Structures are given as C-alpha cells and as structure tokens.
Amino acid sequence: MGKRLTEVGVANIYQNKFTLKIATVAVALLIGTVSIIYTNSLVNELKEREQKLIELFANTLEYTGNENNSDNLVFIFQEIIVANNSVPVILADAEGNPVNYNNITIKEPITEEEKEQRLKREMAEMRLQHEPIEIALKDPETGRIYEYNYVYYKNSKLLSQLTYYPYIQLSVISVFAILAYLAFSYSKTAEQNRVWVGLAKETAHQLGTPLSSLMAWVEYFRTDPVMDQSIVDEINKDIRRLDMVTSRFSNIGSVPTLRPENIYEVIKEIITYLEPRISTKVKISVEAHDEEVMALINKPLFDWVIENLCKNAVDAMRGIGTIKINIGNENPEKVIIDITDDGKGIAKSKIKKVFQPGFTTKKRGWGLGLTLAKRIIDQYHQGKIYVKSSTPDVGTTFSIILKTVD
Ligand SMILES: Nc1ncnc2c1ncn2[C@@H]1O[C@H](COP(=O)(O)OP(=O)(O)OP(=O)(O)O)[C@@H](O)[C@H]1O
Ligand SMILES: [Mg+2]
C-alpha cells in the first residue's frame, strides 16, 4: 500500500508541475492581452480627442477667418492653435504652400527655402495619417468662397509613444521573466544534483565500513581449517557484488573518471555476469560492427546502465525471449549500442515518460532504473540514450550513443 502511495506521489508532482506551468503561461498571456487592449482603448480615445480639437480649430478658423484679411487668419492660428495643444499642425494655402505651423521642431539656422522643403515633407507624412481639413474662406459680404486653406496635422508625440508603449512594456517584462525562469530552473537543477550526489556519496561511505570488515572476516575464514571453503567462496562472491554496488554509488557521487574501454568486451563481460542470474529461457546475443571500437566510459556506471536495460527487457518479456545487443559504428566518430527485446513493448503515449523518475508499470518497480541510466549517459558520458522504437506486443529497442576514441 505504502509503495503505491509513493508512485502516485511522484507522478502527481510531475503532473502538478505541468499544470502550474500552463496556468502561469495562461495568466501571463491574459495580463499581456488585457494590457494591450486597455492601452489601445486609451490610444483611440486620445486620438479622437486630438481629432476633435483640430476640427474645432479648423472650424474656428473658418468662422473668424472669413474676413478679407489673411493676416487675421495667421493671428488666430498663432493665438489659438499654438497656445492650446501639443498636436503638430501646419496651415497651408490652396497651392499647398505652408503658411504657418506649430509643434514642429525645426533646427535653426535654416534658409526660408529649406524650411519650406522641410514643412512640405512633414505635410506628406501627415497626409498618410490623417486627411487634411479643408477651410473654405468666404467673402463676408457676398458669401462667395474666394480661397481654400488646409490644416495638416498628425498624432501628438504623447499619442505615438502611447501606441508603442504596451509592446515595449511587454517585451521588457518577457525578457525579465525568461531570465528569471532560467535562473530559477538552473538553481533547481543544481539543487537536485546536490541531493543525488550527496545521497550516493553518503551511501557509498556508509557501506564501506562493514564491507571492509566483511572482507577481513573472509580472509580469516580462508585460514580456518574447520570452515567449508565452498561456503567461503560464495560469501566472497557476495562481498564482491556489494563492493561493486558501493563503487557504483561512489562513482555517481563524485566526478567519475572516464577511461578508454573496448565496448564489445565490456558488454560481453556484463552479459556473462548477467546470464546465470536471469531466466534460462532468455537468450542474449551480442554483435559488433567493429569488435575493437573504443569509447571513454566509467565502467562501473556503464555496467549499471546495461544491466538496467537488460533487466527491463527481461521484465518486458516475462522470462521468455531473446535480447539482441548490436554495437554499430558505421560513423567512426560514434558508437551506437542498440538493445532490442521481443517483449510487450511500450504504448506510444508512455514512451516520453519512461525516463521520468517514478514512472513505472511494475508492481515492484521504483521507476528509477531509466532515470539513473539517462543521468549516467547524458551527464557523466555526454552521450545520448533514447527509445529508438517500440511496438506493443512486438518489442522495444533502446539506443545509447557515445563518442568513440582511438
Ligand atoms: N524494454 C522495455 N519494454 C517495455 N517497457 C519498458 C522497457 N523498459 C522500460 N519499460 C517501461 O518503462 C518503465 C520505467 O522503467 P524503469 O527501469 O525506469 O523503472 P522500473 O523498471 O519500472 O523500476 P526500477 O526502478 O526497478 O528499474 C517500466 O516500468 C516499463 O513500463
Ligand atoms: Mg527498471
């Protein structure tokens, strides 16, 4: 019962973490969207106001300007428009020549001609944003239109800034969020590593003392004439086994040293060790493209990986079947170790999960074998381990890729 609870616990942590991530992203998107919509509505309102203002001035100009006196017009333009807003405006005559302007910075010194050119360019730009407003100047006595003038204008600086503001704001926030996330997940991984390494070191350390004491006992029994030496041999084998387990733990707990080893030989040796310990109805074959291929490995840890994969394969075929190990290095820079079984296979939806800690489909499994194998291959050997293919009821192939050495 307790066991089941543990499995559910581990699985839940991963499920919850995923839900939390989705929720965080959803909230972030919502905040972003609301912020953009809100600023956009502000921008639209401000835009409308600026437009109304300009229309109002244009109307004022039209009403009061209808005296046969263009000086008057300029005066009104200066006094009313200049004094009252931040919207860049240009008043132009019927021929499109600028007569007056405001809220446009023009660097002095400048000749009259250059200034006119500058204002005309500005007018062309303004036309892209808003159609200029037409002012019909009428003769107050006859009511006859004698001239058209035009008010060109564009969005105020404030309005333009406000349009871009949410995008700038969101980018700054996103960059910050990404940096924070990276820093956080980095520190989390570092912490996980410390736990792994610390636990492994401590285990190796604690096993060491009784182990050396047991070794001393074996030596003592060897010289005892009363002792049945075949029993001593059996005890000695178990002690060697314990010693191997200890060296695995101590290797994973320190920076493991890698040595060039003949991969074919190493795997052969592991299989020789494993075969008598598993069902006699399981046949294991080892084939190599090149029996001399060498790679940098830490033997105790690499043994552990192959052993875990073979044990999983045996479990998957319920004690009867064949395991084929193929060592390929068609590309001389890499060695690819394929371990194929004809067991029950892995459902497609589960393939992604097999390397997660706590994922198991076995009654007595911890779901740690592949997690450990991945850690050993990825982190200690800078290699790759993955499910190459798996078909339910047909079988599974796990692959390991390592760099070769000469
Ligand atoms: N060769 C395989 N064929 C079919 N399923 C497999 C195979 N290898 C792994 N699996 C699936 O992946 C799961 C996780 O394997 P893993 O070795 O990590 O844990 P476990 O074997 O269940 O427990 P343990 O921690 O004791 O190794 C297994 O429970 C099994 O469902
Ligand atoms: Mg396993």
CSV table of N, CA and C in Angstrom, one decimal, residues 135-231:
chain,number,residue,atom,x,y,z
A,135,ILE,N,-10.5,74.3,-45.2
A,135,ILE,CA,-11.2,75.5,-44.6
A,135,ILE,C,-11.6,76.4,-45.8
A,136,ALA,N,-12.9,76.6,-45.9
A,136,ALA,CA,-13.3,77.5,-47.0
A,136,ALA,C,-13.4,78.9,-46.5
A,137,LEU,N,-12.7,79.8,-47.2
A,137,LEU,CA,-12.7,81.2,-46.8
A,137,LEU,C,-13.7,82.0,-47.7
A,138,LYS,N,-14.7,82.6,-47.0
A,138,LYS,CA,-15.8,83.2,-47.8
A,138,LYS,C,-15.7,84.7,-47.7
A,139,ASP,N,-16.1,85.4,-48.7
A,139,ASP,CA,-16.2,86.8,-48.6
A,139,ASP,C,-17.4,87.1,-47.8
A,140,PRO,N,-17.2,87.9,-46.6
A,140,PRO,CA,-18.4,88.1,-45.7
A,140,PRO,C,-19.5,88.8,-46.3
A,141,GLU,N,-19.3,89.6,-47.4
A,141,GLU,CA,-20.4,90.4,-47.9
A,141,GLU,C,-21.2,89.5,-48.9
A,142,THR,N,-20.5,89.0,-49.9
A,142,THR,CA,-21.1,88.2,-51.0
A,142,THR,C,-21.4,86.8,-50.6
A,143,GLY,N,-20.6,86.3,-49.7
A,143,GLY,CA,-20.7,84.9,-49.3
A,143,GLY,C,-20.0,83.9,-50.3
A,144,ARG,N,-19.3,84.5,-51.2
A,144,ARG,CA,-18.6,83.7,-52.2
A,144,ARG,C,-17.3,83.2,-51.7
A,145,ILE,N,-17.0,81.9,-52.0
A,145,ILE,CA,-15.7,81.4,-51.5
A,145,ILE,C,-14.6,81.9,-52.4
A,146,TYR,N,-13.6,82.5,-51.7
A,146,TYR,CA,-12.5,83.1,-52.5
A,146,TYR,C,-11.2,82.3,-52.4
A,147,GLU,N,-11.1,81.4,-51.4
A,147,GLU,CA,-9.9,80.6,-51.2
A,147,GLU,C,-10.1,79.4,-50.3
A,148,TYR,N,-9.4,78.4,-50.6
A,148,TYR,CA,-9.4,77.2,-49.7
A,148,TYR,C,-8.1,77.2,-49.0
A,149,ASN,N,-8.1,76.9,-47.7
A,149,ASN,CA,-6.9,76.6,-46.9
A,149,ASN,C,-7.0,75.2,-46.3
A,150,TYR,N,-5.8,74.7,-45.9
A,150,TYR,CA,-5.8,73.3,-45.4
A,150,TYR,C,-5.1,73.2,-44.1
A,151,VAL,N,-5.7,72.5,-43.2
A,151,VAL,CA,-5.0,72.2,-41.9
A,151,VAL,C,-4.4,70.8,-41.9
A,152,TYR,N,-3.1,70.6,-42.0
A,152,TYR,CA,-2.5,69.3,-41.9
A,152,TYR,C,-2.1,69.1,-40.4
A,153,TYR,N,-2.3,67.8,-40.0
A,153,TYR,CA,-1.9,67.5,-38.6
A,153,TYR,C,-1.6,66.1,-38.4
A,154,LYS,N,-0.8,65.8,-37.4
A,154,LYS,CA,-0.5,64.4,-37.1
A,154,LYS,C,-0.6,64.1,-35.6
A,155,ASN,N,-0.6,62.8,-35.2
A,155,ASN,CA,-0.7,62.5,-33.8
A,155,ASN,C,0.4,63.2,-33.0
A,156,SER,N,0.0,63.6,-31.8
A,156,SER,CA,1.0,64.2,-30.9
A,156,SER,C,2.0,63.1,-30.5
A,157,LYS,N,3.1,63.6,-30.0
A,157,LYS,CA,4.2,62.8,-29.5
A,157,LYS,C,3.7,61.8,-28.5
A,158,LEU,N,2.9,62.3,-27.6
A,158,LEU,CA,2.4,61.5,-26.5
A,158,LEU,C,1.6,60.3,-27.0
A,159,LEU,N,0.8,60.6,-28.0
A,159,LEU,CA,-0.1,59.6,-28.6
A,159,LEU,C,0.8,58.5,-29.3
A,160,SER,N,1.8,58.9,-30.1
A,160,SER,CA,2.6,57.9,-30.7
A,160,SER,C,3.3,57.1,-29.7
A,161,GLN,N,3.8,57.7,-28.7
A,161,GLN,CA,4.5,56.9,-27.6
A,161,GLN,C,3.6,55.9,-27.0
A,162,LEU,N,2.4,56.4,-26.7
A,162,LEU,CA,1.4,55.5,-26.1
A,162,LEU,C,1.1,54.3,-26.9
A,163,THR,N,1.1,54.5,-28.3
A,163,THR,CA,0.8,53.4,-29.2
A,163,THR,C,1.8,52.3,-29.0
A,164,TYR,N,3.1,52.7,-28.9
A,164,TYR,CA,4.2,51.6,-28.8
A,164,TYR,C,4.4,51.1,-27.4
A,165,TYR,N,3.9,51.9,-26.4
A,165,TYR,CA,4.2,51.6,-25.1
A,165,TYR,C,4.0,50.2,-24.6
A,166,PRO,N,2.7,49.7,-24.9
A,166,PRO,CA,2.5,48.3,-24.3
A,166,PRO,C,3.4,47.3,-24.9
A,167,TYR,N,3.8,47.4,-26.2
A,167,TYR,CA,4.7,46.4,-26.8
A,167,TYR,C,6.1,46.5,-26.1
A,168,ILE,N,6.6,47.7,-25.9
A,168,ILE,CA,7.9,47.9,-25.3
A,168,ILE,C,7.8,47.3,-23.9
A,169,GLN,N,6.7,47.6,-23.2
A,169,GLN,CA,6.5,47.2,-21.8
A,169,GLN,C,6.5,45.6,-21.8
A,170,LEU,N,5.7,45.0,-22.7
A,170,LEU,CA,5.6,43.6,-22.7
A,170,LEU,C,6.9,42.9,-23.0
A,171,SER,N,7.7,43.5,-24.0
A,171,SER,CA,9.0,42.9,-24.3
A,171,SER,C,9.9,42.9,-23.1
A,172,VAL,N,10.0,44.1,-22.4
A,172,VAL,CA,10.8,44.2,-21.3
A,172,VAL,C,10.4,43.2,-20.2
A,173,ILE,N,9.1,43.1,-20.0
A,173,ILE,CA,8.7,42.1,-19.0
A,173,ILE,C,9.0,40.7,-19.4
A,174,SER,N,8.8,40.3,-20.7
A,174,SER,CA,9.1,39.0,-21.1
A,174,SER,C,10.5,38.6,-20.9
A,175,VAL,N,11.4,39.6,-21.4
A,175,VAL,CA,12.8,39.3,-21.2
A,175,VAL,C,13.2,39.0,-19.8
A,176,PHE,N,12.6,39.9,-18.9
A,176,PHE,CA,12.9,39.7,-17.5
A,176,PHE,C,12.4,38.4,-17.0
A,177,ALA,N,11.1,38.0,-17.4
A,177,ALA,CA,10.5,36.7,-17.0
A,177,ALA,C,11.4,35.5,-17.5
A,178,ILE,N,11.8,35.6,-18.7
A,178,ILE,CA,12.6,34.5,-19.2
A,178,ILE,C,13.9,34.3,-18.4
A,179,LEU,N,14.6,35.5,-18.2
A,179,LEU,CA,15.8,35.4,-17.4
A,179,LEU,C,15.6,34.9,-16.0
A,180,ALA,N,14.5,35.3,-15.4
A,180,ALA,CA,14.1,34.8,-14.0
A,180,ALA,C,13.9,33.3,-14.1
A,181,TYR,N,13.1,32.9,-15.1
A,181,TYR,CA,12.8,31.5,-15.2
A,181,TYR,C,14.1,30.6,-15.3
A,182,LEU,N,15.0,31.1,-16.2
A,182,LEU,CA,16.3,30.4,-16.4
A,182,LEU,C,17.1,30.3,-15.2
A,183,ALA,N,17.2,31.4,-14.5
A,183,ALA,CA,17.9,31.4,-13.2
A,183,ALA,C,17.3,30.5,-12.2
A,184,PHE,N,16.0,30.5,-12.1
A,184,PHE,CA,15.3,29.6,-11.2
A,184,PHE,C,15.5,28.2,-11.5
A,185,SER,N,15.3,27.8,-12.8
A,185,SER,CA,15.4,26.4,-13.1
A,185,SER,C,16.8,25.9,-13.0
A,186,TYR,N,17.8,26.8,-13.3
A,186,TYR,CA,19.2,26.4,-13.1
A,186,TYR,C,19.5,26.1,-11.6
A,187,SER,N,19.0,27.0,-10.7
A,187,SER,CA,19.3,26.7,-9.3
A,187,SER,C,18.6,25.5,-8.8
A,188,LYS,N,17.4,25.2,-9.4
A,188,LYS,CA,16.6,24.0,-9.0
A,188,LYS,C,17.4,22.7,-9.5
A,189,THR,N,17.9,22.7,-10.7
A,189,THR,CA,18.7,21.6,-11.2
A,189,THR,C,19.9,21.4,-10.3
A,190,ALA,N,20.6,22.5,-10.0
A,190,ALA,CA,21.8,22.4,-9.2
A,190,ALA,C,21.5,21.8,-7.8
A,191,GLU,N,20.3,22.2,-7.3
A,191,GLU,CA,19.9,21.6,-6.0
A,191,GLU,C,19.6,20.1,-6.1
A,192,GLN,N,18.9,19.7,-7.2
A,192,GLN,CA,18.6,18.3,-7.4
A,192,GLN,C,19.9,17.5,-7.5
A,193,ASN,N,20.9,18.1,-8.2
A,193,ASN,CA,22.2,17.4,-8.4
A,193,ASN,C,22.8,17.2,-7.1
A,194,ARG,N,22.8,18.2,-6.2
A,194,ARG,CA,23.4,18.1,-4.9
A,194,ARG,C,22.8,17.0,-4.1
A,195,VAL,N,21.4,16.8,-4.2
A,195,VAL,CA,20.8,15.8,-3.4
A,195,VAL,C,21.2,14.4,-3.9
A,196,TRP,N,21.2,14.2,-5.3
A,196,TRP,CA,21.6,13.0,-5.9
A,196,TRP,C,23.0,12.6,-5.4
A,197,VAL,N,23.9,13.5,-5.6
A,197,VAL,CA,25.3,13.3,-5.4
A,197,VAL,C,25.6,13.0,-3.9
A,198,GLY,N,24.9,13.8,-3.1
A,198,GLY,CA,25.1,13.7,-1.6
A,198,GLY,C,24.6,12.4,-1.1
A,199,LEU,N,23.4,12.0,-1.6
A,199,LEU,CA,22.9,10.7,-1.1
A,199,LEU,C,23.8,9.5,-1.6
A,200,ALA,N,24.2,9.6,-2.8
A,200,ALA,CA,25.1,8.5,-3.3
A,200,ALA,C,26.4,8.4,-2.6
A,201,LYS,N,27.0,9.6,-2.3
A,201,LYS,CA,28.2,9.6,-1.6
A,201,LYS,C,28.1,9.0,-0.2
A,202,GLU,N,27.0,9.5,0.5
A,202,GLU,CA,26.8,9.0,1.8
A,202,GLU,C,26.5,7.5,1.8
A,203,THR,N,25.8,7.0,0.9
A,203,THR,CA,25.5,5.5,0.8
A,203,THR,C,26.8,4.8,0.7
A,204,ALA,N,27.7,5.2,-0.3
A,204,ALA,CA,28.9,4.5,-0.5
A,204,ALA,C,29.8,4.6,0.7
A,205,HIS,N,29.8,5.7,1.4
A,205,HIS,CA,30.6,5.9,2.6
A,205,HIS,C,30.1,4.9,3.7
A,206,GLN,N,28.8,4.9,3.9
A,206,GLN,CA,28.3,4.0,4.9
A,206,GLN,C,28.5,2.5,4.7
A,207,LEU,N,28.4,2.1,3.4
A,207,LEU,CA,28.6,0.7,3.0
A,207,LEU,C,30.1,0.3,3.2
A,208,GLY,N,30.9,1.3,3.1
A,208,GLY,CA,32.4,1.0,3.1
A,208,GLY,C,32.9,0.3,4.3
A,209,THR,N,32.4,0.8,5.5
A,209,THR,CA,33.0,0.3,6.7
A,209,THR,C,32.6,-1.2,7.0
A,210,PRO,N,31.3,-1.6,6.9
A,210,PRO,CA,31.0,-3.0,7.1
A,210,PRO,C,31.6,-3.9,6.1
A,211,LEU,N,31.8,-3.3,4.9
A,211,LEU,CA,32.3,-4.1,3.8
A,211,LEU,C,33.8,-4.5,4.0
A,212,SER,N,34.6,-3.5,4.5
A,212,SER,CA,36.0,-3.9,4.7
A,212,SER,C,36.1,-4.8,5.9
A,213,SER,N,35.2,-4.7,6.8
A,213,SER,CA,35.2,-5.6,7.9
A,213,SER,C,34.8,-7.0,7.4
A,214,LEU,N,33.8,-7.2,6.5
A,214,LEU,CA,33.5,-8.5,6.0
A,214,LEU,C,34.6,-9.1,5.2
A,215,MET,N,35.3,-8.2,4.5
A,215,MET,CA,36.5,-8.7,3.7
A,215,MET,C,37.5,-9.4,4.6
A,216,ALA,N,37.7,-8.7,5.8
A,216,ALA,CA,38.7,-9.2,6.7
A,216,ALA,C,38.2,-10.6,7.3
A,217,TRP,N,36.9,-10.7,7.5
A,217,TRP,CA,36.4,-11.9,8.0
A,217,TRP,C,36.6,-13.0,7.0
A,218,VAL,N,36.4,-12.8,5.7
A,218,VAL,CA,36.6,-13.8,4.7
A,218,VAL,C,38.0,-14.3,4.7
A,219,GLU,N,39.0,-13.3,4.8
A,219,GLU,CA,40.4,-13.7,4.9
A,219,GLU,C,40.6,-14.6,6.1
A,220,TYR,N,40.0,-14.3,7.2
A,220,TYR,CA,40.1,-15.1,8.4
A,220,TYR,C,39.6,-16.5,8.2
A,221,PHE,N,38.4,-16.6,7.6
A,221,PHE,CA,37.8,-17.9,7.3
A,221,PHE,C,38.6,-18.8,6.4
A,222,ARG,N,39.3,-18.1,5.5
A,222,ARG,CA,40.1,-18.9,4.5
A,222,ARG,C,41.2,-19.7,5.2
A,223,THR,N,41.7,-19.1,6.3
A,223,THR,CA,42.8,-19.8,7.0
A,223,THR,C,42.2,-20.8,8.1
A,224,ASP,N,40.9,-20.8,8.2
A,224,ASP,CA,40.3,-21.7,9.3
A,224,ASP,C,40.1,-23.1,8.7
A,225,PRO,N,40.8,-24.1,9.2
A,225,PRO,CA,40.7,-25.4,8.6
A,225,PRO,C,39.3,-26.1,8.8
A,226,VAL,N,38.5,-25.6,9.8
A,226,VAL,CA,37.2,-26.2,10.0
A,226,VAL,C,36.2,-25.7,9.0
A,227,MET,N,36.4,-24.5,8.5
A,227,MET,CA,35.5,-23.9,7.6
A,227,MET,C,35.4,-24.5,6.2
A,228,ASP,N,34.1,-24.8,5.7
A,228,ASP,CA,33.9,-25.3,4.4
A,228,ASP,C,34.3,-24.2,3.4
A,229,GLN,N,35.3,-24.4,2.6
A,229,GLN,CA,35.9,-23.4,1.7
A,229,GLN,C,34.9,-23.0,0.6
A,230,SER,N,34.0,-23.9,0.2
A,230,SER,CA,33.0,-23.6,-0.8
A,230,SER,C,32.0,-22.5,-0.3
A,231,ILE,N,31.7,-22.6,1.0
A,231,ILE,CA,30.9,-21.5,1.6
A,231,ILE,C,31.6,-20.2,1.5
